């Protein structure tokens, strides 16, 4: 078989979709690749934390999708609404069907705003914000800048989310800003989290725990935010005790940064590609090969999969070459050799000018890329996050060169 005759459909032209399309075309420019994505804008989401902290221009995080679709790929400006994996077809909202030899599924993750009553309606007003929303991230900075005293509440859901560090990264930057302004002593900072720990890898968690102590942050684990009342400035959350009993609690706030629970996009949840045993109905794949567990010519990567890794762009950088190699092997009827070991990275700014680059794999073991102790926040890593990574993203990652 000759790969040049093959037709590959990619569902979603975000970080994962464009990386895979570019890498495939760099391997073989004769492949027939269709990228299905209705969005005309492409976002560099990792910088939204920096926007919320007032050190990055939101306009630099949004670019025209048309300028990043790789040459040689077809852009189908439509939404996928269903899959017919038995007949190798995807269904589009516009009514068309696309036939494929190989399929790559990467439409990202769904933000379940409605799971926190009042959050969506209050975004960007009543001192309520969320850096996961392009339109609200600049408002986070307005809230932080104007805060002089009172209670600042930061919430984190109990579900897996993209960039698990983002709900608390903004809290460390806010505390540092208030410390420098001399007002931190007048501000009570509360972190309400559905998780049981601040970070899954203990070596990095130690550093964060020191910062939490230093800023006197009140941490409440095992607490799921269920409602935010914008008029009465109150967060309601369910606290789970040791016996699993839920108690409804509330806290008044002056500002609140809240991140919603997340799950697979609905058209994935309701499709035969979903993992029936996963409560969030992500695409069911083999976590090493990235191949669908039941359909050999389907692969998935990025935020939409059930792989138990941290959902980040950093993970995609290691997943994309594995998907490319293994998909081409399937099409050429060769053995799969690409293996993803769960690598992910979470760049956590601990103060303005300092950042801890937490890198780890499926075993939650640190996998440090640099010859320094990465559990110690450094200026070099801050420069990596604020200057180098955004440039790498637009110029090298999306073009399949890194
Ligand atoms: C606040 C914040 C901070 C973050 N910080 C970091 C960080 O510091 N480091 C890091 O590595 N990662 C970070 N991330 C995570 C990173 O942005 C994501 O992991 C990454 O963008 C996921 O890529 P993806 O391709 O899976 O999804 P996306 O990039 O979200 O792209 C999904 C694409 O699919 C399209 N799509 C959706 N539905 C359909 C459909 N039905 N049909 C066709 N197309 C569809 C969408 O239009 C979109 O273009 C952060 C994210 C946020 C929100």
Tab-separated table of C-alpha atoms and ligand atoms in Angstrom:
chain	number	residue	atom	x	y	z
A	1	UNK	CA	0.000	0.000	0.000
A	2	UNK	CA	1.065	3.545	-0.636
A	3	UNK	CA	0.211	6.220	1.931
A	4	UNK	CA	-0.044	8.914	-0.751
A	5	UNK	CA	-3.402	7.549	-1.854
A	6	UNK	CA	-4.876	7.772	1.637
A	7	UNK	CA	-7.515	10.157	2.789
A	8	UNK	CA	-7.221	11.394	6.374
A	9	UNK	CA	-9.920	13.393	8.135
A	10	UNK	CA	-9.014	15.438	11.234
A	11	UNK	CA	-11.840	16.504	13.550
A	12	UNK	CA	-10.862	19.831	15.162
A	13	UNK	CA	-8.177	22.259	14.025
A	14	UNK	CA	-6.944	23.365	17.449
A	15	UNK	CA	-3.528	22.751	18.968
A	16	UNK	CA	-3.731	18.995	18.319
A	17	UNK	CA	-5.410	19.024	14.905
A	18	UNK	CA	-3.059	21.508	13.251
A	19	UNK	CA	0.033	19.892	14.818
A	20	UNK	CA	-0.940	16.472	13.449
A	21	UNK	CA	-1.957	17.804	10.011
A	22	UNK	CA	1.349	19.669	9.621
A	23	UNK	CA	3.427	16.715	10.801
A	24	UNK	CA	1.603	14.321	8.443
A	25	UNK	CA	2.206	16.622	5.471
A	26	UNK	CA	5.863	17.008	6.401
A	27	UNK	CA	6.140	13.210	6.208
A	28	UNK	CA	4.210	12.932	2.941
A	29	UNK	CA	2.913	15.972	1.084
A	30	UNK	CA	0.700	13.821	-1.125
A	31	UNK	CA	-1.615	12.744	1.695
A	32	UNK	CA	-5.181	13.988	1.250
A	33	UNK	CA	-5.967	15.712	4.527
A	34	UNK	CA	-9.239	17.399	5.469
A	35	UNK	CA	-9.412	19.407	8.708
A	36	UNK	CA	-12.990	19.912	9.876
A	37	UNK	CA	-13.452	22.925	12.165
A	38	UNK	CA	-16.146	25.606	12.107
A	39	UNK	CA	-14.063	28.176	14.048
A	40	UNK	CA	-12.530	31.018	12.038
A	41	UNK	CA	-10.254	32.017	14.939
A	42	UNK	CA	-7.476	30.019	16.591
A	43	UNK	CA	-6.559	30.685	20.241
A	44	UNK	CA	-3.345	30.288	22.203
A	45	UNK	CA	-5.127	29.436	25.455
A	46	UNK	CA	-2.026	28.966	27.691
A	47	UNK	CA	-1.448	32.735	27.654
A	48	UNK	CA	-4.882	33.471	29.146
A	49	UNK	CA	-3.419	33.033	32.656
A	50	UNK	CA	-0.912	35.768	31.822
A	51	UNK	CA	-3.721	37.960	30.449
A	52	UNK	CA	-5.597	37.517	33.745
A	53	UNK	CA	-2.439	38.611	35.554
A	54	UNK	CA	-2.078	41.751	33.428
A	55	UNK	CA	1.169	40.808	31.658
A	56	UNK	CA	-0.063	39.660	28.216
A	57	UNK	CA	-2.233	41.276	25.563
A	58	UNK	CA	-5.353	39.181	24.905
A	59	UNK	CA	-5.281	40.234	21.218
A	60	UNK	CA	-2.002	38.345	20.761
A	61	UNK	CA	-3.749	35.078	21.743
A	62	UNK	CA	-6.243	35.163	18.831
A	63	UNK	CA	-5.292	34.650	15.186
A	64	UNK	CA	-7.085	33.817	11.963
A	65	UNK	CA	-7.431	30.076	11.515
A	66	UNK	CA	-7.028	30.550	7.747
A	67	UNK	CA	-3.397	31.633	8.278
A	68	UNK	CA	-2.512	28.415	10.141
A	69	UNK	CA	-4.181	25.692	8.073
A	70	UNK	CA	-1.130	23.943	6.609
A	71	UNK	CA	-0.558	24.246	2.865
A	72	UNK	CA	-1.798	21.114	1.170
A	73	UNK	CA	-4.616	20.461	3.662
A	74	UNK	CA	-8.269	21.171	2.944
A	75	UNK	CA	-10.205	23.171	5.567
A	76	UNK	CA	-13.825	22.059	5.866
A	77	UNK	CA	-15.586	24.908	7.712
A	78	UNK	CA	-18.284	22.826	9.347
A	79	UNK	CA	-18.942	20.969	12.611
A	80	UNK	CA	-18.789	17.221	12.964
A	81	UNK	CA	-22.052	15.979	14.464
A	82	UNK	CA	-21.625	12.210	14.322
A	83	UNK	CA	-19.467	9.229	13.456
A	84	UNK	CA	-20.182	6.070	11.438
A	85	UNK	CA	-16.981	4.171	12.229
A	86	UNK	CA	-18.228	0.926	10.666
A	87	UNK	CA	-18.479	2.654	7.279
A	88	UNK	CA	-15.524	5.070	7.790
A	89	UNK	CA	-17.627	8.215	7.643
A	90	UNK	CA	-18.084	11.382	9.676
A	91	UNK	CA	-21.311	13.378	9.510
A	92	UNK	CA	-21.256	17.162	9.235
A	93	UNK	CA	-23.809	19.674	10.541
A	94	UNK	CA	-24.293	20.947	6.978
A	95	UNK	CA	-25.516	17.499	5.942
A	96	UNK	CA	-22.384	16.275	4.131
A	97	UNK	CA	-20.647	12.994	4.906
A	98	UNK	CA	-16.865	12.657	4.718
A	99	UNK	CA	-15.311	9.317	3.888
A	100	UNK	CA	-11.875	8.513	5.309
A	101	UNK	CA	-9.176	5.864	5.396
A	102	UNK	CA	-7.817	7.232	8.670
A	103	UNK	CA	-9.497	9.487	11.221
A	104	UNK	CA	-7.905	11.740	13.869
A	105	UNK	CA	-10.282	13.009	16.570
A	106	UNK	CA	-9.271	16.137	18.512
A	107	UNK	CA	-12.150	18.593	19.117
A	108	UNK	CA	-10.935	19.601	22.597
A	109	UNK	CA	-12.996	19.615	25.769
A	110	UNK	CA	-16.385	21.027	26.789
A	111	UNK	CA	-16.619	23.649	29.559
A	112	UNK	CA	-19.716	22.650	31.572
A	113	UNK	CA	-20.586	26.183	32.684
A	114	UNK	CA	-24.152	25.197	33.621
A	115	UNK	CA	-22.843	22.845	36.336
A	116	UNK	CA	-22.118	25.941	38.451
A	117	UNK	CA	-25.411	27.832	38.680
A	118	UNK	CA	-24.985	31.521	37.953
A	119	UNK	CA	-21.392	31.330	36.678
A	120	UNK	CA	-21.937	31.821	32.943
A	121	UNK	CA	-24.474	34.646	33.444
A	122	UNK	CA	-22.105	36.518	35.767
A	123	UNK	CA	-18.878	36.129	33.807
A	124	UNK	CA	-17.182	39.470	33.359
A	125	UNK	CA	-19.402	41.290	35.874
A	126	UNK	CA	-20.162	41.362	39.620
A	127	UNK	CA	-16.439	40.696	40.224
A	128	UNK	CA	-16.704	37.157	38.817
A	129	UNK	CA	-14.334	35.909	36.159
A	130	UNK	CA	-12.706	32.896	34.556
A	131	UNK	CA	-9.466	32.767	32.586
A	132	UNK	CA	-10.864	29.810	30.581
A	133	UNK	CA	-12.980	32.294	28.638
A	134	UNK	CA	-11.306	34.542	26.046
A	135	UNK	CA	-13.739	37.398	26.785
A	136	UNK	CA	-13.367	37.218	30.583
A	137	UNK	CA	-9.607	36.800	31.060
A	138	UNK	CA	-8.958	40.597	30.790
A	139	UNK	CA	-11.653	41.141	33.463
A	140	UNK	CA	-9.703	38.912	35.867
A	141	UNK	CA	-6.925	41.487	35.750
A	142	UNK	CA	-9.384	44.343	36.405
A	143	UNK	CA	-10.610	42.492	39.519
A	144	UNK	CA	-7.101	41.785	40.802
A	145	UNK	CA	-5.844	45.314	40.144
A	146	UNK	CA	-8.803	46.962	41.903
A	147	UNK	CA	-8.821	44.671	44.972
A	148	UNK	CA	-7.520	46.398	48.116
A	149	UNK	CA	-9.219	44.418	50.904
A	150	UNK	CA	-11.862	41.730	51.484
A	151	UNK	CA	-12.187	38.097	50.405
A	152	UNK	CA	-10.849	36.635	47.148
A	153	UNK	CA	-12.221	33.198	46.281
A	154	UNK	CA	-10.649	30.919	43.653
A	155	UNK	CA	-12.499	27.717	42.714
A	156	UNK	CA	-11.353	24.513	41.028
A	157	UNK	CA	-13.756	21.716	39.998
A	158	UNK	CA	-13.484	18.038	40.947
A	159	UNK	CA	-13.388	16.804	37.331
A	160	UNK	CA	-10.332	16.480	35.104
A	161	UNK	CA	-9.850	19.788	33.268
A	162	UNK	CA	-7.507	21.221	30.688
A	163	UNK	CA	-4.410	22.633	32.369
A	164	UNK	CA	-5.176	21.534	35.923
A	165	UNK	CA	-2.767	24.196	37.200
A	166	UNK	CA	-4.644	27.181	35.728
A	167	UNK	CA	-7.234	27.567	38.554
A	168	UNK	CA	-4.432	28.100	41.101
A	169	UNK	CA	-1.724	29.689	38.917
A	170	UNK	CA	-3.756	32.910	38.807
A	171	UNK	CA	-4.114	32.802	42.603
A	172	UNK	CA	-0.327	32.814	43.180
A	173	UNK	CA	0.091	35.747	40.786
A	174	UNK	CA	-2.767	37.659	42.426
A	175	UNK	CA	-1.236	37.120	45.887
A	176	UNK	CA	2.155	38.294	44.653
A	177	UNK	CA	0.608	41.405	43.109
A	178	UNK	CA	-1.290	42.224	46.325
A	179	UNK	CA	1.861	41.579	48.389
A	180	UNK	CA	3.798	44.060	46.249
A	181	UNK	CA	0.987	46.618	46.603
A	182	UNK	CA	1.088	46.140	50.394
A	183	UNK	CA	-2.581	45.039	50.555
A	184	UNK	CA	-2.268	41.242	50.883
A	185	UNK	CA	-2.516	41.587	54.670
A	186	UNK	CA	-6.028	43.029	54.185
A	187	UNK	CA	-7.171	40.229	51.858
A	188	UNK	CA	-8.427	36.784	52.845
A	189	UNK	CA	-7.598	34.348	50.021
A	190	UNK	CA	-9.649	31.127	49.828
A	191	UNK	CA	-9.088	28.211	47.429
A	192	UNK	CA	-12.096	25.915	47.069
A	193	UNK	CA	-11.138	22.730	45.237
A	194	UNK	CA	-12.945	19.520	44.331
A	195	UNK	CA	-9.567	17.780	44.379
A	196	UNK	CA	-7.793	16.175	47.332
A	197	UNK	CA	-4.380	17.803	46.838
A	198	UNK	CA	-2.874	20.939	45.324
A	199	UNK	CA	-0.869	18.995	42.691
A	200	UNK	CA	-0.620	15.304	41.767
A	201	UNK	CA	3.198	15.101	41.760
A	202	UNK	CA	4.552	15.398	45.291
A	203	UNK	CA	7.926	16.924	44.377
A	204	UNK	CA	6.160	19.949	42.827
A	205	UNK	CA	3.377	19.995	45.433
A	206	UNK	CA	5.975	20.710	48.158
A	207	UNK	CA	6.950	23.992	46.479
A	208	UNK	CA	3.312	25.042	46.048
A	209	UNK	CA	2.479	24.204	49.656
A	210	UNK	CA	5.260	26.573	50.800
A	211	UNK	CA	3.800	29.371	48.680
A	212	UNK	CA	0.311	28.702	50.049
A	213	UNK	CA	1.700	28.959	53.584
A	214	UNK	CA	3.650	32.102	52.772
A	215	UNK	CA	0.506	33.849	51.531
A	216	UNK	CA	-1.673	32.374	54.269
A	217	UNK	CA	-4.145	30.939	51.732
A	218	UNK	CA	-7.139	29.119	53.213
A	219	UNK	CA	-7.336	25.829	51.255
A	220	UNK	CA	-10.551	23.780	51.243
A	221	UNK	CA	-10.135	20.428	49.448
A	222	UNK	CA	-12.958	18.016	48.560
A	223	UNK	CA	-15.280	20.980	48.016
A	224	UNK	CA	-17.285	21.297	44.807
A	225	UNK	CA	-18.617	24.698	43.842
A	226	UNK	CA	-22.287	24.445	42.824
A	227	UNK	CA	-23.533	28.024	42.636
A	228	UNK	CA	-22.283	31.588	42.430
A	229	UNK	CA	-24.765	34.307	43.354
A	230	UNK	CA	-23.514	37.474	41.693
A	231	UNK	CA	-25.931	39.889	43.406
A	232	UNK	CA	-25.241	38.613	46.901
A	233	UNK	CA	-21.553	37.872	46.173
A	234	UNK	CA	-21.797	34.359	47.599
A	235	UNK	CA	-20.230	31.068	46.495
A	236	UNK	CA	-22.077	27.885	47.487
A	237	UNK	CA	-20.150	24.616	47.604
A	238	UNK	CA	-20.631	21.011	48.701
A	239	UNK	CA	-18.080	19.746	51.181
A	240	UNK	CA	-17.531	15.982	51.382
A	241	UNK	CA	-16.593	14.686	54.832
A	242	UNK	CA	-14.568	11.537	55.651
A	243	UNK	CA	-17.749	9.408	55.524
A	244	UNK	CA	-18.666	10.768	52.092
A	245	UNK	CA	-21.480	12.914	53.481
A	246	UNK	CA	-22.143	16.175	51.612
A	247	UNK	CA	-22.741	19.432	53.437
A	248	UNK	CA	-23.775	22.607	51.599
A	249	UNK	CA	-21.595	25.564	52.664
A	250	UNK	CA	-21.297	29.165	51.571
A	251	UNK	CA	-18.745	31.923	51.555
A	252	UNK	CA	-19.094	35.626	50.775
A	253	UNK	CA	-16.582	37.090	48.339
A	254	UNK	CA	-15.402	40.409	47.005
A	255	UNK	CA	-13.855	38.839	43.907
A	256	UNK	CA	-14.218	35.300	42.570
A	257	UNK	CA	-12.274	33.422	39.878
A	258	UNK	CA	-14.137	30.208	39.122
A	259	UNK	CA	-13.338	27.333	36.740
A	260	UNK	CA	-16.223	25.089	35.622
A	261	UNK	CA	-16.264	21.269	35.511
A	262	UNK	CA	-15.343	19.841	32.108
A	263	UNK	CA	-16.190	16.786	29.992
A	264	UNK	CA	-16.132	15.502	26.407
A	265	UNK	CA	-17.984	17.573	23.780
A	266	UNK	CA	-21.596	16.333	23.413
A	267	UNK	CA	-21.157	14.914	19.897
A	268	UNK	CA	-18.317	12.730	21.312
A	269	UNK	CA	-20.305	11.706	24.418
A	270	UNK	CA	-23.196	10.553	22.219
A	271	UNK	CA	-21.029	8.722	19.696
A	272	UNK	CA	-19.744	5.150	19.403
A	273	UNK	CA	-16.208	6.513	19.952
A	274	UNK	CA	-16.896	7.439	23.603
A	275	UNK	CA	-15.602	5.343	26.468
A	276	UNK	CA	-18.785	3.922	28.068
A	277	UNK	CA	-16.973	3.438	31.375
A	278	UNK	CA	-15.625	6.968	31.616
A	279	UNK	CA	-17.945	9.333	33.532
A	280	UNK	CA	-16.927	12.214	31.239
A	281	UNK	CA	-17.341	10.049	28.081
A	282	UNK	CA	-13.983	10.880	26.528
A	283	UNK	CA	-12.799	9.095	23.371
A	284	UNK	CA	-11.708	5.588	24.278
A	285	UNK	CA	-8.096	5.042	23.214
A	286	UNK	CA	-5.103	2.912	24.058
A	287	UNK	CA	-3.088	5.280	26.284
A	288	UNK	CA	0.260	4.238	24.740
A	289	UNK	CA	-0.542	4.025	21.012
A	290	UNK	CA	-3.350	6.661	20.994
A	291	UNK	CA	-5.315	4.259	18.757
A	292	UNK	CA	-9.048	3.852	19.357
A	293	UNK	CA	-9.698	0.728	21.424
A	294	UNK	CA	-12.310	-0.620	18.998
A	295	UNK	CA	-11.657	1.061	15.617
A	296	UNK	CA	-8.050	0.571	14.438
A	297	UNK	CA	-8.054	3.351	11.808
A	298	UNK	CA	-9.201	5.972	14.356
A	299	UNK	CA	-6.801	7.879	16.631
A	300	UNK	CA	-7.460	10.622	19.159
A	301	UNK	CA	-5.294	13.094	21.049
A	302	UNK	CA	-5.439	16.300	23.032
A	303	UNK	CA	-8.084	17.231	25.592
A	304	UNK	CA	-10.791	14.860	24.252
A	305	UNK	CA	-9.262	11.476	25.159
A	306	UNK	CA	-9.634	9.153	28.128
A	307	UNK	CA	-5.807	8.844	28.447
A	308	UNK	CA	-5.071	9.452	32.159
A	309	UNK	CA	-2.566	12.208	31.454
A	310	UNK	CA	-2.762	15.881	32.278
A	311	UNK	CA	-4.678	17.670	29.485
A	312	UNK	CA	-2.223	20.259	28.128
A	313	UNK	CA	-0.635	21.532	24.959
A	314	UNK	CA	2.634	20.158	26.319
A	315	UNK	CA	1.105	16.663	26.304
A	316	UNK	CA	-0.014	17.165	22.697
A	317	UNK	CA	3.576	17.936	21.666
A	318	UNK	CA	4.492	14.368	22.651
A	319	UNK	CA	1.218	12.764	21.510
A	320	UNK	CA	1.173	14.218	17.973
A	321	UNK	CA	4.265	12.384	16.627
A	322	UNK	CA	2.932	9.128	18.125
A	323	UNK	CA	-0.440	9.575	16.382
A	324	UNK	CA	1.295	10.462	13.094
A	325	UNK	CA	3.633	7.446	13.189
A	326	UNK	CA	0.968	4.968	14.273
A	327	UNK	CA	-1.737	6.201	11.890
A	328	UNK	CA	0.659	5.913	8.934
A	329	UNK	CA	1.612	2.424	10.141
A	330	UNK	CA	-2.047	1.367	10.219
A	331	UNK	CA	-2.614	2.737	6.722
A	332	UNK	CA	0.512	0.934	5.481
A	333	UNK	CA	-0.433	-2.234	7.384
A	334	UNK	CA	2.704	-2.087	9.502
A	335	UNK	CA	3.265	-2.710	13.192
A	336	UNK	CA	2.556	0.250	15.517
A	337	UNK	CA	5.792	1.534	17.014
A	338	UNK	CA	4.943	4.953	18.425
A	339	UNK	CA	4.488	5.034	22.198
A	340	UNK	CA	3.219	7.875	24.412
A	341	UNK	CA	4.337	7.609	28.026
A	342	UNK	CA	1.967	10.201	29.478
A	343	UNK	CA	4.352	13.159	29.381
A	344	UNK	CA	2.766	16.442	30.320
A	345	UNK	CA	3.989	19.755	31.644
A	346	UNK	CA	2.407	22.459	33.731
A	347	UNK	CA	4.243	25.790	33.843
A	348	UNK	CA	3.195	27.293	37.193
A	349	UNK	CA	4.033	30.962	37.757
A	350	UNK	CA	4.599	31.286	41.496
A	351	UNK	CA	5.153	35.052	41.399
A	352	UNK	CA	5.752	37.727	38.745
A	353	UNK	CA	9.102	36.835	37.160
A	354	UNK	CA	9.336	33.281	38.544
A	355	UNK	CA	7.888	30.004	37.334
A	356	UNK	CA	8.103	26.312	38.202
A	357	UNK	CA	8.000	24.066	35.130
A	358	UNK	CA	6.399	20.856	36.420
A	359	UNK	CA	7.049	18.008	33.964
A	360	UNK	CA	5.877	14.444	34.635
A	361	UNK	CA	4.463	11.273	33.042
A	362	UNK	CA	1.747	8.634	33.627
A	363	UNK	CA	3.510	7.449	36.778
A	364	UNK	CA	3.488	10.990	38.218
A	365	UNK	CA	7.276	10.902	38.244
A	366	UNK	CA	9.080	14.171	37.490
A	367	UNK	CA	10.637	14.058	33.992
A	368	UNK	CA	12.718	17.223	33.969
A	369	UNK	CA	14.035	18.412	30.583
A	370	UNK	CA	16.472	21.012	31.896
A	371	UNK	CA	19.729	20.459	33.838
A	372	UNK	CA	18.402	22.378	36.856
A	373	UNK	CA	16.155	21.513	39.800
A	374	UNK	CA	12.780	22.325	38.258
A	375	UNK	CA	10.964	22.154	41.589
A	376	UNK	CA	12.563	25.553	42.270
A	377	UNK	CA	10.773	28.426	40.501
A	378	UNK	CA	13.132	30.385	38.236
A	379	UNK	CA	13.299	33.468	36.055
A	380	UNK	CA	14.497	31.354	33.105
A	381	UNK	CA	11.248	29.340	33.150
A	382	UNK	CA	9.212	32.565	33.389
A	383	UNK	CA	10.889	33.737	30.160
A	384	UNK	CA	10.171	30.338	28.595
A	385	UNK	CA	6.456	30.684	29.387
A	386	UNK	CA	5.962	34.373	28.595
A	387	UNK	CA	8.203	34.752	25.539
A	388	UNK	CA	9.528	31.505	24.074
A	389	UNK	CA	6.529	29.143	24.243
A	390	UNK	CA	4.055	31.547	22.542
A	391	UNK	CA	6.542	32.018	19.674
A	392	UNK	CA	7.194	28.285	19.451
A	393	UNK	CA	3.439	27.606	19.353
A	394	UNK	CA	2.607	29.826	16.379
A	395	UNK	CA	5.824	29.258	14.444
A	396	UNK	CA	6.986	25.717	15.150
A	397	UNK	CA	4.323	23.616	16.895
A	398	UNK	CA	1.386	24.423	14.606
A	399	UNK	CA	3.649	24.062	11.578
A	400	UNK	CA	4.761	20.595	12.643
A	401	UNK	CA	8.413	21.565	13.191
A	402	UNK	CA	8.460	21.080	16.987
B	1	LIG	C1	-6.572	29.161	30.995
B	1	LIG	C2	-5.805	28.052	30.325
B	1	LIG	C3	-4.458	27.889	30.590
B	1	LIG	C4	-3.732	26.866	29.997
B	1	LIG	N1	-2.393	26.782	30.255
B	1	LIG	C5	-1.657	25.843	29.626
B	1	LIG	C6	-0.244	25.804	29.790
B	1	LIG	O1	0.324	26.623	30.517
B	1	LIG	N2	0.459	24.846	29.156
B	1	LIG	C7	-0.157	23.938	28.333
B	1	LIG	O2	0.534	23.102	27.747
B	1	LIG	N3	-1.499	23.937	28.146
B	1	LIG	C8	-2.261	24.873	28.756
B	1	LIG	N4	-3.613	24.923	28.535
B	1	LIG	C9	-4.282	23.793	27.846
B	1	LIG	C10	-4.199	23.843	26.314
B	1	LIG	O3	-4.640	25.088	25.832
B	1	LIG	C11	-5.087	22.714	25.769
B	1	LIG	O4	-4.684	21.496	26.377
B	1	LIG	C12	-4.978	22.583	24.270
B	1	LIG	O5	-5.417	23.761	23.621
B	1	LIG	C13	-5.810	21.397	23.772
B	1	LIG	O6	-5.723	21.275	22.388
B	1	LIG	P1	-6.863	20.522	21.568
B	1	LIG	O7	-6.443	20.577	20.155
B	1	LIG	O8	-7.180	19.226	22.210
B	1	LIG	O9	-8.158	21.452	21.772
B	1	LIG	P2	-8.329	22.955	21.317
B	1	LIG	O10	-7.017	23.628	21.117
B	1	LIG	O11	-9.267	23.552	22.304
B	1	LIG	O12	-9.011	22.855	19.879
B	1	LIG	C14	-10.211	22.176	19.645
B	1	LIG	C15	-10.713	22.585	18.262
B	1	LIG	O13	-11.811	21.718	17.896
B	1	LIG	C16	-12.814	22.481	17.275
B	1	LIG	N5	-14.095	21.803	17.406
B	1	LIG	C17	-14.881	21.712	18.517
B	1	LIG	N6	-16.001	21.031	18.240
B	1	LIG	C18	-15.916	20.647	16.937
B	1	LIG	C19	-16.775	19.921	16.064
B	1	LIG	N7	-17.962	19.463	16.454
B	1	LIG	N8	-16.373	19.710	14.784
B	1	LIG	C20	-15.176	20.176	14.358
B	1	LIG	N9	-14.331	20.892	15.136
B	1	LIG	C21	-14.702	21.124	16.406
B	1	LIG	C22	-12.743	23.824	17.999
B	1	LIG	O14	-13.326	24.861	17.199
B	1	LIG	C23	-11.251	24.008	18.203
B	1	LIG	O15	-10.642	24.719	17.139
B	1	LIG	C24	-4.374	25.957	29.097
B	1	LIG	C25	-5.736	26.125	28.811
B	1	LIG	C26	-6.442	27.169	29.402
B	1	LIG	C27	-7.910	27.341	29.060
